Coordinates of C-alpha atoms in Angstrom, one line a residue:
M583 CA -25.4 -29.6 18.1
K584 CA -25.2 -27.6 15.0
V585 CA -22.5 -24.9 14.7
V586 CA -22.3 -22.5 12.0
I587 CA -19.1 -20.6 11.1
I588 CA -19.0 -17.5 9.0
G589 CA -15.6 -17.1 7.6
G590 CA -12.6 -19.6 7.3
V591 CA -8.8 -19.0 7.1
A592 CA -7.2 -18.7 10.7
G593 CA -10.0 -18.3 13.1
G594 CA -12.9 -20.1 11.4
A595 CA -11.1 -23.0 10.0
T596 CA -9.3 -23.7 13.4
A597 CA -12.5 -23.4 15.4
A598 CA -14.0 -25.9 12.9
A599 CA -11.3 -28.4 13.1
R600 CA -11.2 -28.3 16.9
I601 CA -14.8 -28.7 17.4
R602 CA -14.8 -32.0 15.4
R603 CA -11.8 -33.2 17.5
L604 CA -13.9 -32.5 20.6
D605 CA -17.4 -33.5 19.3
E606 CA -17.6 -36.2 16.7
Q607 CA -21.4 -35.8 16.6
A608 CA -21.6 -32.1 16.1
E609 CA -22.7 -30.7 12.7
I610 CA -20.4 -28.0 11.5
V611 CA -21.1 -25.9 8.5
V612 CA -18.8 -23.2 7.4
F613 CA -19.6 -20.4 4.9
E614 CA -16.9 -18.7 3.1
R615 CA -17.4 -15.7 0.7
S616 CA -14.0 -16.2 -1.2
G617 CA -13.1 -19.3 -3.1
F618 CA -10.6 -20.4 -0.5
I619 CA -11.4 -21.7 3.1
S620 CA -7.8 -22.1 4.4
Y621 CA -4.9 -20.4 3.1
A622 CA -1.5 -18.9 3.8
N623 CA -2.6 -15.3 4.1
C624 CA 1.0 -14.3 5.3
G625 CA 2.5 -16.0 2.2
L626 CA 0.7 -14.1 -0.4
P627 CA 3.1 -11.4 -1.2
Y628 CA 5.9 -14.0 -1.6
Y629 CA 3.8 -15.8 -4.4
I630 CA 3.9 -12.6 -6.3
G631 CA 7.5 -12.2 -5.9
G632 CA 8.1 -15.6 -7.1
T633 CA 9.6 -17.1 -3.7
I634 CA 6.4 -19.3 -3.5
E635 CA 6.5 -20.7 -7.1
L636 CA 3.1 -22.8 -7.1
E637 CA -0.2 -21.4 -6.6
D638 CA -1.4 -24.5 -4.9
E639 CA 1.2 -24.0 -2.2
L640 CA -0.9 -21.2 -0.8
T641 CA -3.8 -23.4 -0.1
L642 CA -3.6 -25.2 3.2
Q643 CA -6.9 -26.9 3.0
T644 CA -9.6 -27.4 0.3
P645 CA -13.4 -27.8 1.1
E646 CA -12.8 -31.6 -0.1
S647 CA -9.8 -32.3 2.0
F648 CA -11.6 -30.6 5.0
W649 CA -14.8 -32.9 4.5
K650 CA -12.4 -36.0 4.1
R651 CA -10.7 -35.4 7.3
F652 CA -13.2 -33.6 9.5
R653 CA -16.5 -34.2 8.0
V654 CA -17.0 -30.4 8.0
K655 CA -19.3 -29.0 5.4
M656 CA -17.2 -26.1 3.9
N657 CA -19.2 -23.8 1.3
V658 CA -17.1 -21.5 -0.5
H659 CA -18.5 -18.6 -2.7
H660 CA -21.3 -18.5 -0.1
E661 CA -22.0 -15.0 1.6
V662 CA -24.0 -14.7 4.9
T663 CA -26.1 -11.6 4.2
S664 CA -27.9 -11.3 7.7
I665 CA -28.2 -13.0 11.1
H666 CA -31.3 -13.5 13.0
P667 CA -30.5 -14.3 16.6
D668 CA -34.2 -14.4 17.7
S669 CA -34.5 -17.5 15.3
K670 CA -31.1 -18.8 15.5
T671 CA -30.8 -18.7 11.6
V672 CA -28.6 -17.0 9.0
T673 CA -29.5 -15.9 5.5
V674 CA -27.0 -17.0 2.9
K675 CA -26.6 -16.3 -0.6
N676 CA -24.8 -18.8 -3.1
L677 CA -22.6 -16.5 -5.2
E678 CA -22.2 -18.7 -7.9
N679 CA -25.8 -19.3 -8.9
G680 CA -27.7 -16.5 -6.6
I681 CA -29.9 -18.8 -4.7
V682 CA -30.7 -17.6 -1.2
F683 CA -31.5 -19.7 1.7
T684 CA -31.7 -20.0 5.4
E685 CA -29.6 -22.0 7.7
K686 CA -30.3 -22.7 11.2
Y687 CA -27.7 -22.9 14.1
D688 CA -27.4 -23.8 17.8
K689 CA -24.1 -22.0 18.0
L690 CA -22.8 -19.4 15.7
I691 CA -19.1 -18.4 15.2
L692 CA -18.2 -15.1 13.5
S693 CA -14.8 -15.1 11.8
P694 CA -15.1 -12.4 9.0
G695 CA -11.6 -11.1 9.5
A696 CA -10.9 -7.5 8.3
K697 CA -10.9 -5.7 4.9
P698 CA -8.1 -3.5 3.4
I699 CA -8.7 0.2 4.0
K700 CA -9.6 1.8 0.7
P701 CA -10.1 5.7 1.1
G702 CA -12.6 7.4 -1.2
F703 CA -9.7 9.3 -3.3
D704 CA -10.4 10.3 -6.6
G705 CA -9.5 7.7 -9.1
V706 CA -9.2 4.9 -6.5
D707 CA -11.2 2.5 -8.5
S708 CA -8.7 2.3 -11.3
N709 CA -7.9 -1.2 -12.5
R710 CA -4.4 -0.3 -12.0
I711 CA -4.9 0.0 -8.2
F712 CA -4.6 -3.2 -6.1
T713 CA -5.2 -4.3 -2.6
I714 CA -4.0 -7.5 -1.3
R715 CA -5.9 -9.6 1.3
T716 CA -7.2 -12.6 -0.4
V717 CA -5.8 -15.3 -2.7
E718 CA -8.1 -13.7 -5.5
D719 CA -6.2 -10.3 -4.7
T720 CA -2.9 -12.1 -5.1
L721 CA -3.8 -13.9 -8.4
K722 CA -4.9 -10.6 -9.8
I723 CA -1.6 -8.9 -9.1
K724 CA 0.3 -11.8 -10.2
K725 CA -1.5 -11.8 -13.6
Y726 CA -1.0 -8.0 -14.1
T727 CA 2.7 -8.3 -13.4
E728 CA 3.0 -11.2 -15.9
E729 CA 0.8 -9.8 -18.5
K730 CA 1.4 -5.9 -18.4
H731 CA 5.3 -6.1 -17.3
P732 CA 5.2 -2.8 -15.2
K733 CA 8.4 -1.2 -14.9
S734 CA 7.4 1.0 -11.9
A735 CA 5.2 0.7 -8.9
V736 CA 4.1 2.7 -5.9
V737 CA 3.2 0.9 -2.8
V738 CA 1.2 3.1 -0.5
G739 CA 1.5 2.0 3.3
G740 CA 4.5 1.2 5.3
G741 CA 3.4 -1.7 7.4
F742 CA 3.7 -5.5 7.0
I743 CA 2.0 -6.0 4.0
G744 CA 3.3 -2.7 2.3
I745 CA 6.8 -3.6 2.9
E746 CA 6.4 -7.2 1.9
M747 CA 4.8 -6.1 -1.4
A748 CA 7.5 -3.5 -2.0
E749 CA 10.2 -6.2 -1.6
N750 CA 8.6 -8.6 -3.7
L751 CA 7.8 -6.2 -6.6
R752 CA 11.4 -4.9 -6.4
N753 CA 12.6 -8.7 -6.7
L754 CA 10.7 -8.7 -10.0
G755 CA 13.0 -5.8 -11.4
I756 CA 10.2 -3.3 -10.7
D757 CA 11.3 0.3 -9.7
V758 CA 9.3 0.8 -6.3
T759 CA 8.5 3.9 -4.5
L760 CA 7.1 3.3 -0.7
V761 CA 4.8 6.0 0.2
E762 CA 4.0 6.3 3.9
A763 CA 2.2 9.4 5.6
A764 CA 3.8 8.8 8.9
E765 CA 7.4 9.9 9.7
Q766 CA 8.4 6.1 9.9
L767 CA 7.6 2.5 8.6
M768 CA 6.3 -0.1 10.8
A769 CA 4.4 1.4 13.6
P770 CA 5.1 -1.3 16.2
F771 CA 8.7 -0.2 16.0
D772 CA 10.2 3.1 17.7
R773 CA 11.5 5.7 15.6
D774 CA 15.2 5.0 16.4
M775 CA 14.9 1.2 15.9
V776 CA 13.1 1.8 12.5
S777 CA 16.3 3.6 11.3
F778 CA 17.8 0.2 10.3
I779 CA 14.6 -0.9 8.5
H780 CA 14.9 2.3 6.5
A781 CA 18.3 1.8 5.5
E782 CA 17.8 -1.9 4.3
I783 CA 15.0 -0.7 2.2
R784 CA 17.0 2.2 0.7
R785 CA 20.1 -0.2 0.2
N786 CA 17.9 -2.4 -1.9
G787 CA 16.8 0.3 -4.3
I788 CA 13.3 1.2 -3.0
A789 CA 12.6 5.0 -2.8
L790 CA 11.3 5.8 0.4
M791 CA 8.8 8.7 0.9
L792 CA 8.0 9.2 4.5
S793 CA 5.5 12.0 5.8
H794 CA 3.7 12.0 2.4
F795 CA 0.1 12.0 1.9
V796 CA -1.5 10.6 -0.9
E797 CA -4.7 12.7 -2.0
G798 CA -5.9 10.9 -5.3
F799 CA -5.2 9.1 -8.5
A800 CA -5.8 9.7 -12.3
D801 CA -5.4 7.1 -15.1
T802 CA -3.2 8.2 -17.9
D803 CA -2.5 6.9 -21.3
C804 CA 0.6 5.2 -20.1
G805 CA 0.0 4.5 -16.4
I806 CA -1.5 6.1 -13.4
D807 CA -0.7 9.2 -11.6
V808 CA -0.4 9.4 -7.9
M809 CA -1.2 12.9 -6.4
L810 CA 0.5 13.6 -3.4
K811 CA 0.1 16.6 -0.9
D812 CA 2.7 19.5 -1.2
A813 CA 4.8 17.0 -3.3
P814 CA 5.4 16.4 -7.2
V815 CA 2.9 13.8 -8.9
L816 CA 4.3 10.3 -9.0
H817 CA 3.8 8.7 -12.5
T818 CA 3.8 5.0 -12.3
D819 CA 2.5 1.7 -13.9
M820 CA 0.6 0.3 -10.8
V821 CA -0.3 0.9 -7.4
V822 CA -0.8 -1.2 -4.4
M823 CA -2.7 0.0 -1.5
A824 CA -1.6 -1.3 1.8
I825 CA -2.6 1.4 4.4
G826 CA -4.1 -0.9 6.9
V827 CA -7.2 -3.1 7.6
A828 CA -10.6 -2.4 9.4
P829 CA -12.7 -5.1 11.1
E830 CA -15.3 -6.6 8.6
T831 CA -18.3 -6.4 11.0
T832 CA -21.3 -5.2 8.8
L833 CA -23.3 -8.5 9.7
A834 CA -22.5 -8.0 13.5
Q835 CA -23.7 -4.5 13.4
K836 CA -27.0 -5.5 11.5
A837 CA -27.5 -8.1 14.2
G838 CA -27.3 -5.9 17.1
L839 CA -24.1 -7.3 18.7
E840 CA -22.2 -4.8 20.8
L841 CA -19.3 -3.0 19.0
G842 CA -16.0 -1.3 20.1
I843 CA -13.0 0.0 18.6
K844 CA -13.5 0.9 14.9
S845 CA -16.6 -1.0 14.9
S846 CA -15.0 -4.2 16.0
I847 CA -17.0 -6.8 17.7
V848 CA -16.8 -6.9 21.8
V849 CA -16.2 -10.3 23.1
N850 CA -15.5 -11.4 26.4
D851 CA -12.5 -13.9 27.4
K852 CA -14.3 -16.9 26.2
M853 CA -14.8 -15.1 22.8
E854 CA -18.6 -14.9 23.5
T855 CA -20.3 -11.8 22.1
S856 CA -22.9 -9.8 23.7
V857 CA -25.7 -12.1 22.0
P858 CA -26.1 -15.5 23.6
D859 CA -24.8 -18.5 21.5
I860 CA -22.8 -16.1 19.1
Y861 CA -19.1 -16.2 19.3
A862 CA -16.4 -13.9 17.3
V863 CA -12.9 -14.5 16.5
G864 CA -9.9 -13.2 14.6
D865 CA -9.2 -9.9 13.2
A866 CA -12.8 -8.6 13.6
V867 CA -12.7 -8.7 17.4
Q868 CA -11.7 -6.4 20.0
I869 CA -9.1 -7.9 22.6
K870 CA -7.2 -6.9 25.7
N871 CA -3.5 -5.8 25.3
F872 CA -1.7 -8.3 27.6
V873 CA 0.9 -5.6 28.7
T874 CA -1.4 -2.7 29.3
D875 CA -4.9 -4.5 29.9
T876 CA -6.5 -1.9 27.5
D877 CA -8.8 -2.6 24.7
T878 CA -7.1 -3.1 21.3
L879 CA -7.1 -4.6 17.7
L880 CA -4.7 -7.2 16.7
S881 CA -4.7 -8.4 13.0
L882 CA -2.4 -11.4 13.4
A883 CA -2.7 -15.1 12.5
G884 CA -1.3 -16.4 16.0
P885 CA -4.0 -14.7 18.0
A886 CA -6.9 -15.8 15.5
N887 CA -5.8 -19.2 15.7
K888 CA -5.9 -19.3 19.6
Q889 CA -9.2 -17.4 19.7
G890 CA -10.7 -20.1 17.3
R891 CA -9.7 -22.8 19.4
I892 CA -10.8 -21.2 22.7
A893 CA -14.4 -20.6 21.1
A894 CA -14.6 -24.2 20.0
D895 CA -13.6 -25.3 23.5
N896 CA -16.2 -23.4 25.1
I897 CA -18.9 -24.1 22.6
C898 CA -18.0 -27.8 23.5
G899 CA -18.5 -27.5 27.1
G900 CA -15.1 -26.6 28.0
D901 CA -13.7 -23.4 30.2
S902 CA -10.9 -21.8 27.9
H903 CA -10.0 -18.0 28.2
Y904 CA -8.1 -15.8 26.1
T905 CA -5.8 -13.7 28.2
G906 CA -5.1 -11.2 25.6
G907 CA -2.3 -10.5 22.9
Q908 CA 1.0 -8.9 23.1
G909 CA 1.4 -8.2 19.3
S910 CA 4.5 -10.4 18.9
S911 CA 5.4 -10.2 15.3
I912 CA 8.3 -10.5 12.7
I913 CA 9.1 -9.5 9.3
K914 CA 11.5 -10.2 6.6
I915 CA 13.0 -7.3 4.9
F916 CA 15.3 -8.5 2.0
D917 CA 18.1 -9.8 4.0
M918 CA 17.3 -8.3 7.3
T919 CA 14.7 -9.4 10.0
A920 CA 12.9 -7.3 12.2
A921 CA 10.8 -8.4 15.2
A922 CA 8.9 -7.0 18.1
T923 CA 6.7 -7.9 21.1
G924 CA 4.8 -6.0 23.7
I925 CA 4.5 -2.2 23.5
N926 CA 7.1 0.2 22.3
E927 CA 8.4 3.3 24.0
R928 CA 6.2 5.7 22.2
T929 CA 3.2 3.9 23.4
A930 CA 4.4 3.5 27.0
K931 CA 5.0 7.4 27.3
A932 CA 1.6 8.1 25.7
M933 CA -0.1 5.9 28.3
G934 CA 2.1 7.7 31.0
I935 CA 4.0 4.6 31.9
A936 CA 7.4 5.4 33.5
V937 CA 9.7 3.7 30.8
D938 CA 13.4 2.9 30.7
K939 CA 15.2 1.0 28.3
V940 CA 18.5 -0.6 27.1
I941 CA 19.8 -0.9 23.7
L942 CA 22.6 -3.2 22.7
S943 CA 24.3 -4.5 19.6
P944 CA 25.4 -8.1 20.2
M945 CA 26.6 -10.8 17.6
S946 CA 24.2 -13.3 16.6
H947 CA 26.5 -16.1 17.8
A948 CA 30.2 -16.4 19.2
G949 CA 32.3 -13.8 17.5
Y950 CA 35.2 -16.3 16.9
Y951 CA 32.9 -18.7 14.8
P952 CA 32.6 -17.4 11.4
G953 CA 29.4 -15.9 10.0
G954 CA 28.2 -13.9 13.0
K955 CA 25.9 -11.0 12.4
L956 CA 25.2 -7.9 14.4
M957 CA 21.8 -7.4 15.9
T958 CA 20.4 -4.3 17.6
M959 CA 18.2 -4.9 20.5
K960 CA 16.1 -2.6 22.6
V961 CA 14.4 -3.9 25.7
L962 CA 11.8 -1.7 27.5
F963 CA 10.8 -1.9 31.2
E964 CA 9.0 -0.1 33.8
K965 CA 10.9 2.1 36.1
D966 CA 10.8 0.8 39.7
S967 CA 8.8 -2.4 39.2
Y968 CA 11.3 -3.3 36.3
R969 CA 8.3 -5.2 34.5
I970 CA 9.1 -6.0 30.9
L971 CA 6.9 -4.0 28.7
G972 CA 8.3 -5.0 25.2
A973 CA 11.3 -5.5 23.1
Q974 CA 12.4 -4.8 19.5
I975 CA 15.2 -6.4 17.6
V976 CA 16.6 -5.6 14.0
G977 CA 19.2 -7.7 12.5
F978 CA 20.0 -10.9 10.4
D979 CA 20.6 -14.1 12.0
G980 CA 19.1 -15.3 15.5
V981 CA 16.5 -12.4 15.8
D982 CA 13.6 -14.8 15.8
K983 CA 15.1 -17.0 18.6
R984 CA 15.6 -14.1 20.8
I985 CA 12.3 -12.3 20.3
D986 CA 10.5 -15.4 21.1
V987 CA 12.4 -15.7 24.6
L988 CA 11.7 -12.1 25.3
A989 CA 7.9 -12.6 24.3
T990 CA 7.8 -15.6 26.7
A991 CA 9.4 -13.7 29.4
V992 CA 6.8 -10.9 28.9
R993 CA 4.1 -13.6 29.1
A994 CA 5.4 -15.0 32.3
G995 CA 5.8 -11.7 34.1
M996 CA 9.5 -11.8 34.5
K997 CA 11.4 -8.8 35.8
A998 CA 13.8 -7.4 33.3
Y999 CA 16.9 -7.9 35.4
E1000 CA 15.8 -11.8 35.7
L1001 CA 16.8 -12.1 31.8
A1002 CA 20.1 -12.5 33.3
E1003 CA 19.3 -15.7 35.0
L1004 CA 17.8 -17.5 31.8
D1005 CA 19.8 -20.8 31.1
L1006 CA 19.8 -20.7 27.3
A1007 CA 21.3 -23.0 24.9
Y1008 CA 24.8 -22.2 23.8
A1009 CA 27.1 -23.6 21.0
P1010 CA 29.5 -21.3 19.0
P1011 CA 27.4 -21.6 15.7
Y1012 CA 24.1 -20.6 17.6
S1013 CA 25.0 -18.2 20.4
S1014 CA 27.6 -17.0 22.9
A1015 CA 28.0 -18.1 26.6
K1016 CA 26.4 -14.8 27.2
D1017 CA 23.4 -14.8 25.0
P1018 CA 22.1 -11.4 23.8
V1019 CA 19.0 -11.9 26.0
N1020 CA 21.3 -12.6 29.1
M1021 CA 23.4 -9.5 28.0
A1022 CA 20.3 -7.2 28.1
G1023 CA 19.4 -8.6 31.6
Y1024 CA 23.0 -7.9 32.8
I1025 CA 22.8 -4.2 31.6
I1026 CA 19.4 -3.8 33.5
E1027 CA 20.7 -5.5 36.5
N1028 CA 23.6 -3.0 36.4
I1029 CA 21.1 0.0 36.3
K1030 CA 19.1 -1.4 39.1
N1031 CA 22.1 -1.8 41.4
G1032 CA 23.4 1.5 40.4
V1033 CA 26.4 0.4 38.6
V1034 CA 25.6 2.3 35.4
K1035 CA 23.6 5.4 34.5
Q1036 CA 22.8 5.9 31.1
W1037 CA 22.1 8.6 28.4
Y1038 CA 20.2 8.4 25.2
Y1039 CA 20.1 9.6 21.5
E1040 CA 17.1 11.9 22.2
E1041 CA 19.4 13.9 24.9
D1042 CA 22.1 14.5 22.3
E1043 CA 20.9 17.8 21.1
M1044 CA 20.3 18.9 24.7
L1045 CA 23.9 18.2 25.8
P1046 CA 25.9 21.5 26.3
R1047 CA 28.8 21.8 24.0
D1048 CA 30.1 24.6 25.9
G1049 CA 32.8 22.7 28.1
S1050 CA 30.5 22.4 31.2
V1051 CA 30.3 18.5 30.7
T1052 CA 33.1 16.1 29.3
L1053 CA 31.9 14.5 26.0
L1054 CA 34.2 11.3 25.6
D1055 CA 34.5 8.9 22.7
T1056 CA 36.5 5.7 23.8
R1057 CA 36.8 4.0 20.4
T1058 CA 40.1 3.8 18.6
Q1059 CA 41.7 7.0 16.8
M1060 CA 40.9 5.3 13.4
E1061 CA 37.2 4.5 14.3
F1062 CA 36.8 8.1 15.6
S1063 CA 38.2 9.6 12.4
M1064 CA 35.9 7.8 10.3
G1065 CA 32.9 9.5 12.2
H1066 CA 32.0 10.8 15.5
A1067 CA 29.4 12.8 17.4
E1068 CA 29.8 16.7 17.5
G1069 CA 31.8 18.0 20.5
F1070 CA 33.3 14.6 21.7
I1071 CA 37.0 14.2 22.3
N1072 CA 38.7 10.8 21.7
I1073 CA 40.5 8.9 24.4
P1074 CA 40.7 5.1 23.6
V1075 CA 39.5 3.1 26.6
D1076 CA 42.9 1.2 26.8
E1077 CA 44.6 4.6 27.2
L1078 CA 42.1 6.0 29.5
R1079 CA 44.0 5.3 32.9
E1080 CA 47.1 7.2 31.7
S1081 CA 45.1 10.2 30.5
I1082 CA 42.7 10.6 33.6
G1083 CA 44.6 13.6 34.6
K1084 CA 43.3 15.4 31.3
L1085 CA 39.7 15.2 32.8
D1086 CA 38.1 17.4 35.3
K1087 CA 36.4 15.5 38.1
G1088 CA 33.9 18.3 38.7
K1089 CA 32.3 17.7 35.2
P1090 CA 30.0 14.8 34.5
V1091 CA 31.2 12.5 31.8
Y1092 CA 29.0 11.3 28.8
I1093 CA 30.7 8.4 27.2
I1094 CA 30.1 6.5 23.9
C1095 CA 32.1 3.9 21.8
Q1096 CA 30.8 1.7 18.9
S1097 CA 28.5 -0.7 20.8
G1098 CA 28.4 0.2 24.4
L1099 CA 30.9 -2.1 25.9
R1100 CA 34.1 0.0 25.8
S1101 CA 32.2 3.0 27.1
Y1102 CA 30.6 0.9 30.0
I1103 CA 34.3 -0.1 30.8
A1104 CA 35.5 3.4 30.6
G1105 CA 32.8 4.5 32.9
R1106 CA 33.7 1.8 35.4
I1107 CA 37.3 3.2 35.3
L1108 CA 36.1 6.8 35.7
T1109 CA 33.6 5.9 38.5
G1110 CA 36.4 4.1 40.5
N1111 CA 38.3 7.4 40.2
G1112 CA 35.7 9.7 41.4
F1113 CA 33.9 10.8 38.2
D1114 CA 30.2 11.0 37.5
T1115 CA 29.5 8.9 34.4
Y1116 CA 26.7 8.3 31.9
N1117 CA 27.0 5.4 29.2
F1118 CA 25.4 6.0 25.9
A1119 CA 22.6 3.4 25.3
G1120 CA 23.4 1.8 21.9
G1121 CA 26.8 3.0 20.9
Y1122 CA 28.0 5.0 18.0
R1123 CA 26.7 2.4 15.5
F1124 CA 23.1 3.2 16.7
Y1125 CA 23.7 6.6 17.0
D1126 CA 25.0 7.1 13.5
A1127 CA 22.1 4.9 12.0
V1128 CA 19.5 7.1 13.8
Y1129 CA 21.2 10.5 12.7
N1130 CA 21.9 9.5 9.0
D1131 CA 18.2 8.3 8.7
K1132 CA 16.7 11.6 10.1
A1133 CA 19.0 13.5 7.5
L1134 CA 17.9 11.2 4.5
N1135 CA 14.1 11.5 5.5
K1136 CA 14.3 15.3 5.0
K1137 CA 15.3 14.8 1.4
S1138 CA 13.6 11.7 0.4
T1139 CA 12.4 11.7 -3.3
P1140 CA 11.3 8.8 -5.4
C1141 CA 13.5 6.9 -8.0
G1142 CA 13.1 5.5 -11.2
M1143 CA 10.3 7.6 -11.9
D1144 CA 9.5 11.1 -13.7
N1145 CA 8.5 13.9 -11.2

């Protein structure tokens, strides 16, 4: 059996290695257009910023090492220009010497990945404008920063790559402005949760321009101008375009394969395309969202690796199936960590899913053990069924551990209230006896059992301030004096029982505290005394972060640049 693989990196290289492990006799040939067949794609921005010091550390395998271990023919700088399903051949061009030849296959795997989106703006071909997708892109940016010593940079796009590039350029001492057309960064996160991400970016000196559209570029004698819609021109030394990627499916389209969303390759759960003996994996394929069972695209290394393995299994006579992706992801933002899994609230509502949520601010480990850090967790679940839809966490220590537990719970089909039953490891340096994931489960269990009712940030503006409801802040007087929501009165929770006579039982009580715990306790006290109570999801810390972020976004301007 001869297997030809188009494209290396996560999907293609994984498939090649897996086929060899399953079939020692198979002939495996890989054609990779770039000069690298297996590299740390997600580490590229950190090489530019200097966290990864050596270029060699980006390369996971070379053609020589792959041949030595797996006896796989890895051909770099070879571009497949066409596929001929009828004759089971591909046409290949050697990019080093221009020679064109034909290669036969019994089975073919497409792993072409995705290409950076680069709109046809005026001036977009300037040599001061960069994209980052390959090692070659990375080396080009690295060389520019070392030779030209830019003092300022504009990064266009607020997704994973855009934020990572902004951070790493800032770490080089460059003044960075991050421009995003949407009203928030990081689309997998909800607008409220991303407030903490915005704050961390601003705290580290990056100018954040949200809801700003780039319209074109123009080289100048001393840099490049970035033209924005309804905003002043940005004068800068370099631009990084990171507005997303699109499936690289030119070959598939020419070969007559069925295409789906954004011209992605349609595959079944065995990674088979619409053409016999042709498989496809990675960023170029359309998959199923595990949570919603709808078609989607997912440009992440983990799914690409899994798909490469599944395609290899099936080529070698196995029966492996890809059950879909849920978009589990994580990002470092200076000292902060943000992670998500499943769908967000915005997506759930757009799909007509009856969604509910809990928001909490637990410590990363036991409060009495030094070094604990607060995190903010948002867990989404379907009303009535309590199916977990997704989760988002923003914090510092321990975020990765909790998102992985929640991602596993989603995959296992757990009910949201069953999170309370998870038996998770505990020692003071690592967690609390009630782990944050357990705490989310306890809150959801209370909602299910009618012990607590919640109110949310988006309801704040609709709450009447005319005295028809009671707005109660149960923090200490000092906390209250340092900032509070409009119209709230202050009765500390430990003084509440003695002050119940001051409150009208005929009015619903909307309660808030710093994190949600004291307001919950206050709610139980008042409910036990005949009041109708609602506890704020997230606490005043969450309320304040969202409120301040919205205010700052209205007056966002670039820093370190002339306007």
